[in-house]
Short mmCIF file of C-alpha atoms in Angstrom, two decimals:
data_model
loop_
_atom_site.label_atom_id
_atom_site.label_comp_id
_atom_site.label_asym_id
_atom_site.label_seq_id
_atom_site.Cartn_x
_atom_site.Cartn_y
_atom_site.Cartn_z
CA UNK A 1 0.01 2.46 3.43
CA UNK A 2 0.67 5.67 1.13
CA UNK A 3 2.61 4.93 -2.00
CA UNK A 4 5.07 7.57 -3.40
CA UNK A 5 6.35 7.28 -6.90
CA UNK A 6 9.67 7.47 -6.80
CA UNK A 7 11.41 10.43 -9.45
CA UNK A 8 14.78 10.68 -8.25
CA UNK A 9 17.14 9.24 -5.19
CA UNK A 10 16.98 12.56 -3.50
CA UNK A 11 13.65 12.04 -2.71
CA UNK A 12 13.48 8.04 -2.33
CA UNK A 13 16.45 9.58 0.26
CA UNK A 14 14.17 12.35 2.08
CA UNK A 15 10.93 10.44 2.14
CA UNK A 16 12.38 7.46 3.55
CA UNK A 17 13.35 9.36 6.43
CA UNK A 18 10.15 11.48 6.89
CA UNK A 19 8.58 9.01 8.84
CA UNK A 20 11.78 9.31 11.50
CA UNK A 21 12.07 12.80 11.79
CA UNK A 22 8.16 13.07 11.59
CA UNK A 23 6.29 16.54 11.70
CA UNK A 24 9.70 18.34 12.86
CA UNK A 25 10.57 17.67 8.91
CA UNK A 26 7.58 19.64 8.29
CA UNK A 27 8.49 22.16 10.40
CA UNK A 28 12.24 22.30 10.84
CA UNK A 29 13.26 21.60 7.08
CA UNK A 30 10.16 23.35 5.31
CA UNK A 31 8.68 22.20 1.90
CA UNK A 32 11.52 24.62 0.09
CA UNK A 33 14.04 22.76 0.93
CA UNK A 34 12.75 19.54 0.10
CA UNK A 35 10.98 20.10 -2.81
CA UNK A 36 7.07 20.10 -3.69
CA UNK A 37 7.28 15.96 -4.52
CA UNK A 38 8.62 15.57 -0.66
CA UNK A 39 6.80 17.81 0.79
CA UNK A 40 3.33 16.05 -0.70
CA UNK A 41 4.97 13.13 1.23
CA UNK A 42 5.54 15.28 4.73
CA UNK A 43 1.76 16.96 4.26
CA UNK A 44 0.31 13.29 3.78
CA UNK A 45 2.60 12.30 6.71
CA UNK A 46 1.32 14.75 8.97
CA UNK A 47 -2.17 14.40 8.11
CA UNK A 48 -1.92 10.26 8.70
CA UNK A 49 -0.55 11.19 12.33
CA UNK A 50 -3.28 13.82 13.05
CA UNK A 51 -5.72 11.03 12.24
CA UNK A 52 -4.46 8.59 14.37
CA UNK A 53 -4.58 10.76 16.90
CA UNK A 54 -7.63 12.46 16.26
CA UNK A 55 -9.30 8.06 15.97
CA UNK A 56 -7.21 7.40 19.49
CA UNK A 57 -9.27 10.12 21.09
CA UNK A 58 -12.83 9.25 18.90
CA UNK A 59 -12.38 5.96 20.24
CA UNK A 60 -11.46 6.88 24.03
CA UNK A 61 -15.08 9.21 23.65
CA UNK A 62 -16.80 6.79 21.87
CA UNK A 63 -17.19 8.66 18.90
CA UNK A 64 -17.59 6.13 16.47
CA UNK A 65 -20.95 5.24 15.20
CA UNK A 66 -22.21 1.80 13.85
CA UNK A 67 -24.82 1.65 11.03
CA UNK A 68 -26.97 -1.20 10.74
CA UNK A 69 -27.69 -2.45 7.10
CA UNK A 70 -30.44 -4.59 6.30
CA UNK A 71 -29.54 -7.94 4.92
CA UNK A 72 -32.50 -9.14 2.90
CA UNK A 73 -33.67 -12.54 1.57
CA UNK A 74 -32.74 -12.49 -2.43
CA UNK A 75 -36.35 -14.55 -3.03
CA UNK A 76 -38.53 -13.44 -0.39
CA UNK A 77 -37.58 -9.42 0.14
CA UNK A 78 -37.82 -9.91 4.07
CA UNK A 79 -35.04 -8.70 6.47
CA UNK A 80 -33.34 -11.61 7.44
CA UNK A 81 -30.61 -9.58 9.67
CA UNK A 82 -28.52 -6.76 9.47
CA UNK A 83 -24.77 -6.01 8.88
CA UNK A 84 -22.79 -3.73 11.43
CA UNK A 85 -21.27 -1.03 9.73
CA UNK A 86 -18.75 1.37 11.10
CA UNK A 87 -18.75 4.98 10.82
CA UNK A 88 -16.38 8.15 11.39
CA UNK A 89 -18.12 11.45 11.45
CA UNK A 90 -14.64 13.44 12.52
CA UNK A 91 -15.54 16.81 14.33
CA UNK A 92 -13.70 18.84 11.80
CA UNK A 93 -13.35 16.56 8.24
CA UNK A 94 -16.75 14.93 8.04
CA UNK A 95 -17.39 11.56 7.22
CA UNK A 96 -13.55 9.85 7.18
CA UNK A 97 -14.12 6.38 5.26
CA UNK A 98 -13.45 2.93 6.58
CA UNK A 99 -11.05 2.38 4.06
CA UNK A 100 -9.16 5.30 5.39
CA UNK A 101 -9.20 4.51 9.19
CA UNK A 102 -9.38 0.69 9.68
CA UNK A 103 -5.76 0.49 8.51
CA UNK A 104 -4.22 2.70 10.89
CA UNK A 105 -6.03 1.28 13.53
CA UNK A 106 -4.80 -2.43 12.35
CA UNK A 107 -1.34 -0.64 12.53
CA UNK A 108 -1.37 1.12 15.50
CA UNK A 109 -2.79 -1.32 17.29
CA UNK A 110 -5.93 0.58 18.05
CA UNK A 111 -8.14 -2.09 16.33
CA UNK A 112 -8.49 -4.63 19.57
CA UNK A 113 -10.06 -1.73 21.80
CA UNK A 114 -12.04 -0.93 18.61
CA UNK A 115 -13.24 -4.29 18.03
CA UNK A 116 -14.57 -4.78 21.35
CA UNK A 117 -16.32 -1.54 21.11
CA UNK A 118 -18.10 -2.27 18.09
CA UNK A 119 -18.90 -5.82 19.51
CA UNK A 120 -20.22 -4.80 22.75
CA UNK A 121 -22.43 -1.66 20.64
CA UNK A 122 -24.04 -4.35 18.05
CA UNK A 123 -24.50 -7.14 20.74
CA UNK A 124 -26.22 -4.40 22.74
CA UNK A 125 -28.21 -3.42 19.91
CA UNK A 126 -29.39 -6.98 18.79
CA UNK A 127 -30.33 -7.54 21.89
CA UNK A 128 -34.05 -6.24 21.81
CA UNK A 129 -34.74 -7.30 17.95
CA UNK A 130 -36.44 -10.09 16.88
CA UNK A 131 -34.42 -13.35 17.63
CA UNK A 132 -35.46 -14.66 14.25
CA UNK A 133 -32.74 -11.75 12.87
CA UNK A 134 -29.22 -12.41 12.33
CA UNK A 135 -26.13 -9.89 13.25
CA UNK A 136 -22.75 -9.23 11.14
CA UNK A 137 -19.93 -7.81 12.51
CA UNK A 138 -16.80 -7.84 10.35
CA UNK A 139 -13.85 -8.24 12.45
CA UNK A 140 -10.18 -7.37 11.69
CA UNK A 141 -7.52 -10.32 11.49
CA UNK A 142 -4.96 -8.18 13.20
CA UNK A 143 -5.54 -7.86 16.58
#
């Protein structure tokens, strides 16, 4: 979700329709035309839809990366389990946060496939540690 403040009906107008006319807005119209406030909106616009592409094709090459954090007893100090984390290391931005890329994949629809990859990875992964240690996986609601 990317919120916009809103500073005149000309642009509630234009960035309403960005997302229908897409990049060709970007390209077509031009920022001059609509403005530096709408074209913030176009340049965020684009880069959301390079990163769901770019997360369609790190998914498809299994390019995402789980972390496993220790969960430890508050009392005792021991590792009890450990917490699957998911990472992004994209090939030309770095590290891309969770908080960035789990909600396009919840709205794309990308988050099923990406669920059952992480699942399949951790239960993989737990397989050869001690039985006595516990695995979390967080899951997404909407798939």
């Amino acid at each position: 979700m990317v919120v916009v403040r809103v500073r005149s009906v000309r642009y509630l107008t234009v960035a309403a329709a960005i997302p229908l006319v897409g990049v060709a807005a970007e390209q077509e119209v031009g920022d001059a035309l609509l403005g530096d406030d709408v074209g913030d909106v176009v340049r965020v616009d684009h880069h959301r839809r390079q990163l769901e592409a770019d997360l369609r094709r790190a998914i498809e090459r299994n390019e995402l990366e789980l972390h496993y954090q220790p969960k430890v007893h508050a009392v005792t100090g021991e590792t009890v389990g450990y917490e699957a984390l998911l990472r992004w290391n994209h090939h030309q931005n770095g590290s891309i946060p969770p908080s960035e890329f789990i909600p396009i994949a919840e709205e794309t629809g990308m988050i099923a496939e990406m669920s059952l990859s992480i699942m399949h990875q951790a239960f993989t992964a737990a397989r050869d540690w001690d039985p006595a240690l516990n695995l979390s996986v967080n899951i997404s609601p909407w798939h």
